[in-house]
mmCIF file of C-alpha atoms in Angstrom:
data_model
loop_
_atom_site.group_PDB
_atom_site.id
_atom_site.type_symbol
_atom_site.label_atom_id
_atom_site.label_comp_id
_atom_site.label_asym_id
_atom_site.label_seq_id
_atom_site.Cartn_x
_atom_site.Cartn_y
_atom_site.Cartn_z
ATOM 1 C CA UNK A 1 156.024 201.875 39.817
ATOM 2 C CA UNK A 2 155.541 198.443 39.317
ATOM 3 C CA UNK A 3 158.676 196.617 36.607
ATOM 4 C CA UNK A 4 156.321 194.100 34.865
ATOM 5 C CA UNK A 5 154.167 196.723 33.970
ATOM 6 C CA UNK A 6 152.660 196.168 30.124
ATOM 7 C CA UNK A 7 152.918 199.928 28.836
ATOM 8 C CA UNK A 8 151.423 198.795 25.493
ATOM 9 C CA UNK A 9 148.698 196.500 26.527
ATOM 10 C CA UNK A 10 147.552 199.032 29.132
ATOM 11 C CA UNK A 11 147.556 201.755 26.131
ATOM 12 C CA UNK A 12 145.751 199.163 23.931
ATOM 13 C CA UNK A 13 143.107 198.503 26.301
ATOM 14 C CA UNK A 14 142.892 202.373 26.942
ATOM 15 C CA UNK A 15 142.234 202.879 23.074
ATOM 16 C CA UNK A 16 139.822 199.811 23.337
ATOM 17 C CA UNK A 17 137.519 201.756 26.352
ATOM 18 C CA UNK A 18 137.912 205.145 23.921
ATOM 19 C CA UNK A 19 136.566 202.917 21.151
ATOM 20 C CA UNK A 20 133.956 201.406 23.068
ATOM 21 C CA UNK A 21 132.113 204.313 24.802
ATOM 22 C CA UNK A 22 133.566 207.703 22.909
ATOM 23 C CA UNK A 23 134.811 210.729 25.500
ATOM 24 C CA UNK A 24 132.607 213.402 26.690
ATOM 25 C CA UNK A 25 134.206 217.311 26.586
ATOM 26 C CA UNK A 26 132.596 220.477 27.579
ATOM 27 C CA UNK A 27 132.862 223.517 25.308
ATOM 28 C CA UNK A 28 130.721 226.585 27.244
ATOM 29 C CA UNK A 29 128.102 225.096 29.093
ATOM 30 C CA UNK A 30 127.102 222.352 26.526
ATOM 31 C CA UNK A 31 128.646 218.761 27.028
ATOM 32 C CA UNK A 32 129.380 216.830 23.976
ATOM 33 C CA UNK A 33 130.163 212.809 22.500
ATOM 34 C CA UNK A 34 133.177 212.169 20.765
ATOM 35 C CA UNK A 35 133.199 207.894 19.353
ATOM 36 C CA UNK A 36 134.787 206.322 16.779
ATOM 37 C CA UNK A 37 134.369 207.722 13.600
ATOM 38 C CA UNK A 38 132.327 206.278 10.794
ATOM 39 C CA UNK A 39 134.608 205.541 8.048
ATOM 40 C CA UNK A 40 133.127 208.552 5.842
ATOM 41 C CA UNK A 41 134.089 210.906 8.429
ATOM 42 C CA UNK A 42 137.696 209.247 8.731
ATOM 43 C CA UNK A 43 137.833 210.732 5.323
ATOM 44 C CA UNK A 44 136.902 214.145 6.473
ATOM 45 C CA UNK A 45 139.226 213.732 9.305
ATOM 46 C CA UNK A 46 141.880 212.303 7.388
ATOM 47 C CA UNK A 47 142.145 215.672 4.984
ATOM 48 C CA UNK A 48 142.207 217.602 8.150
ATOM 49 C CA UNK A 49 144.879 215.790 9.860
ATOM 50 C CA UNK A 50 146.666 216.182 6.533
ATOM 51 C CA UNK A 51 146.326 219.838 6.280
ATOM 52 C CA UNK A 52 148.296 220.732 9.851
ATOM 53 C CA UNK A 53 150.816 222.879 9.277
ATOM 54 C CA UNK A 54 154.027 222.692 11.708
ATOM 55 C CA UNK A 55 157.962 223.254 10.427
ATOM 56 C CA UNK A 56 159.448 221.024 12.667
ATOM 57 C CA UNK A 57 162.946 222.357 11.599
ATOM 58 C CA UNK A 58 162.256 225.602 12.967
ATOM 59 C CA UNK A 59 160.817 224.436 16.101
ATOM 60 C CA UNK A 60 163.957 222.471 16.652
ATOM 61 C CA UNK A 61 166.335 225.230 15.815
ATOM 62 C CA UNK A 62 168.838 226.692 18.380
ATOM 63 C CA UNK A 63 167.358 229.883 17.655
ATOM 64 C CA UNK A 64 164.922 230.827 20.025
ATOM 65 C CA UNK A 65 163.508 233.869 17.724
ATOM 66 C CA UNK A 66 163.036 231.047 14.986
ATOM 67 C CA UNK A 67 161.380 229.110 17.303
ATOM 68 C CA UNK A 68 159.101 231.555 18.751
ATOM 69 C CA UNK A 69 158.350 233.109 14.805
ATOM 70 C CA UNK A 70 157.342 229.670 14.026
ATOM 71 C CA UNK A 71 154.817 229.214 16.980
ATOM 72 C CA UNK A 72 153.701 232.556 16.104
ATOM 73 C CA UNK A 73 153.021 231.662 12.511
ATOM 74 C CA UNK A 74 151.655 228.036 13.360
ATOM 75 C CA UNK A 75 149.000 229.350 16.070
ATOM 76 C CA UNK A 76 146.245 230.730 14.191
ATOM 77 C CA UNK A 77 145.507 228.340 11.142
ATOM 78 C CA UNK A 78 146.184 224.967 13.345
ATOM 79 C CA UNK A 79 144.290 226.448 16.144
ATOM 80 C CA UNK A 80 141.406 226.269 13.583
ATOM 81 C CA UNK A 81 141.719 223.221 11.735
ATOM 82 C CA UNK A 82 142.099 221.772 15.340
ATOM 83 C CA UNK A 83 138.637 223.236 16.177
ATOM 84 C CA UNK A 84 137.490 221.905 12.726
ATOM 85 C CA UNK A 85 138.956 218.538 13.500
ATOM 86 C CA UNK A 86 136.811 218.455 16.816
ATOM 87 C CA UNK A 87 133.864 219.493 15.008
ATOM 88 C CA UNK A 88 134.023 217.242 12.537
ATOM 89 C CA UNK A 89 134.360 214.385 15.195
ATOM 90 C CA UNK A 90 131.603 215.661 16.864
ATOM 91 C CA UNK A 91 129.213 215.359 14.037
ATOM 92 C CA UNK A 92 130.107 212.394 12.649
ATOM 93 C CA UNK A 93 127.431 212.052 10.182
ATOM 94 C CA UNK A 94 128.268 213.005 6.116
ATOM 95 C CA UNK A 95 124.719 215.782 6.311
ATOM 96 C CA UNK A 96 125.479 217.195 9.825
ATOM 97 C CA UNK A 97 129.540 218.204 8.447
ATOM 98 C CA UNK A 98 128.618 219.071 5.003
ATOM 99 C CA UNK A 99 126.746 221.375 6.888
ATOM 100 C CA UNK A 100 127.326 222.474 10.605
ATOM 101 C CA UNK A 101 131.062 222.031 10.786
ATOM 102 C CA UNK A 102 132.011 225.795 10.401
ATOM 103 C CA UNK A 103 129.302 226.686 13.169
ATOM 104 C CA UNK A 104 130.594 224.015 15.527
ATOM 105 C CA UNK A 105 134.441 224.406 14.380
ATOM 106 C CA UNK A 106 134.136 228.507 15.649
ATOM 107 C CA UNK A 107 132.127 227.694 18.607
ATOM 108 C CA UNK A 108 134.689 225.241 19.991
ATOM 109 C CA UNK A 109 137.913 228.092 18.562
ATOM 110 C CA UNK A 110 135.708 230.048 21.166
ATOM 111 C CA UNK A 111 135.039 227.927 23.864
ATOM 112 C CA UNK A 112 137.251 225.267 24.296
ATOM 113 C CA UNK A 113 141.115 226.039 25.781
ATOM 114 C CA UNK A 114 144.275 225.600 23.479
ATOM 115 C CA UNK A 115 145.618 222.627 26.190
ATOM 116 C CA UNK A 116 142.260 220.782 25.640
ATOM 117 C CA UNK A 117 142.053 221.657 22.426
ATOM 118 C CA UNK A 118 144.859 219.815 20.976
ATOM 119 C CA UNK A 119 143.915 216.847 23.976
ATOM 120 C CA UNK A 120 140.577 216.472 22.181
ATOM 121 C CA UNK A 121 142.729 216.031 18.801
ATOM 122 C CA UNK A 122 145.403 213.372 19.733
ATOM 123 C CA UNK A 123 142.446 211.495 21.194
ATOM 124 C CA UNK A 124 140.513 211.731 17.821
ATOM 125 C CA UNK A 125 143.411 210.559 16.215
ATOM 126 C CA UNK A 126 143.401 207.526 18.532
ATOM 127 C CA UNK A 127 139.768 206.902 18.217
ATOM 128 C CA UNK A 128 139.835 207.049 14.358
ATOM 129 C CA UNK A 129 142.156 203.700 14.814
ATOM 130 C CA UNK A 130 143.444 204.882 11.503
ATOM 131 C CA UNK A 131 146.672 202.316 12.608
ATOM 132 C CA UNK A 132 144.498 199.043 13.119
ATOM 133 C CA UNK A 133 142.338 200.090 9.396
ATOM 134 C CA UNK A 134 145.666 200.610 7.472
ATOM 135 C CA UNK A 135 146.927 197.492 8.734
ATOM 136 C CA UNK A 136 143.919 195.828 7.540
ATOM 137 C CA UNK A 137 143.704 197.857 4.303
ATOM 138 C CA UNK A 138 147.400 196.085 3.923
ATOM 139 C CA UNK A 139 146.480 192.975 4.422
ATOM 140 C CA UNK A 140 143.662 192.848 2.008
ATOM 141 C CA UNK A 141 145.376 193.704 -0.491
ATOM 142 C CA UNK A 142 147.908 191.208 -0.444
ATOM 143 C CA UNK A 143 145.565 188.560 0.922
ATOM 144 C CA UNK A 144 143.020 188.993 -2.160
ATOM 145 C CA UNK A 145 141.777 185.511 -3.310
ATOM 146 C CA UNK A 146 139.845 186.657 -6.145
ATOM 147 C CA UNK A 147 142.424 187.888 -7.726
ATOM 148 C CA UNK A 148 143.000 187.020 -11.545
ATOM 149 C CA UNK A 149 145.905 183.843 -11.924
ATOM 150 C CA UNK A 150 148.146 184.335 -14.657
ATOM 151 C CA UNK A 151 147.376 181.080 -17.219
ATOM 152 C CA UNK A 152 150.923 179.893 -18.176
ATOM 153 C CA UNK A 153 150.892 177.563 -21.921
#
């Protein structure tokens, strides 16, 4: 492996190609987009990301009945809001989730294995570029220029 390798810049332009042209999955026999969000589905997403439900603690415990109770208890409702998650990405229009995400969300639970499953998530996470809109959500708000100045007497 080369030593002047740029880990970060190769990882930025990956994100930038994800960004670009979306990723392709198959669930069944049916082939589907994934792009970068519109920024009323980052909302949608956003909740869903939110709503994951992992006890790290008890992953990390010494215990290995704690940590195999926990993976028990955290398989069935991530494994759906995963599949919701993808869905929801899928659709990426405020009409088509208000009202297709629980068909699509169930047939990728159905079709679509656990390893790709939570693939297809991290890379939704990367392609929402939540990082880069923060940053600029920051910035804006410190860089506002209409912004009322206090009148001193």
């Amino acid at each position: 492996m080369e030593e002047n390798f740029d880990y970060i810049a190769a990882e930025a332009r990956e994100q930038q190609v994800l960004l670009d042209k979306g990723i392709t999955f198959k669930a069944g026999k049916e082939e589907y987009l994934i792009e970068q969000p519109y920024l009323g589905t980052l909302d949608y997403l956003a909740e869903e990301f939110l709503k994951l439900d992992v006890q790290i603690k008890q992953l990390e415990s010494k215990q290995s009945f704690e940590i195999f109770e926990e993976q028990k208890r955290m398989v069935g409702p991530n494994a759906r809001r995963c599949a919701r998650i993808v869905a929801i990405a899928v659709l990426n229009s405020k009409w088509k989730i208000m009202f297709l995400t629980e068909y699509y969300a169930q047939k990728f639970l159905w079709s679509v294995k656990p390893s790709d499953l939570m693939k297809l998530t991290s890379i939704i996470l990367k392609a929402s570029n939540l990082s880069d809109f923060s940053a600029s959500i920051a910035l804006l708000s410190v860089s506002r220029t209409t912004a009322p100045q206090a009148i001193e007497d």
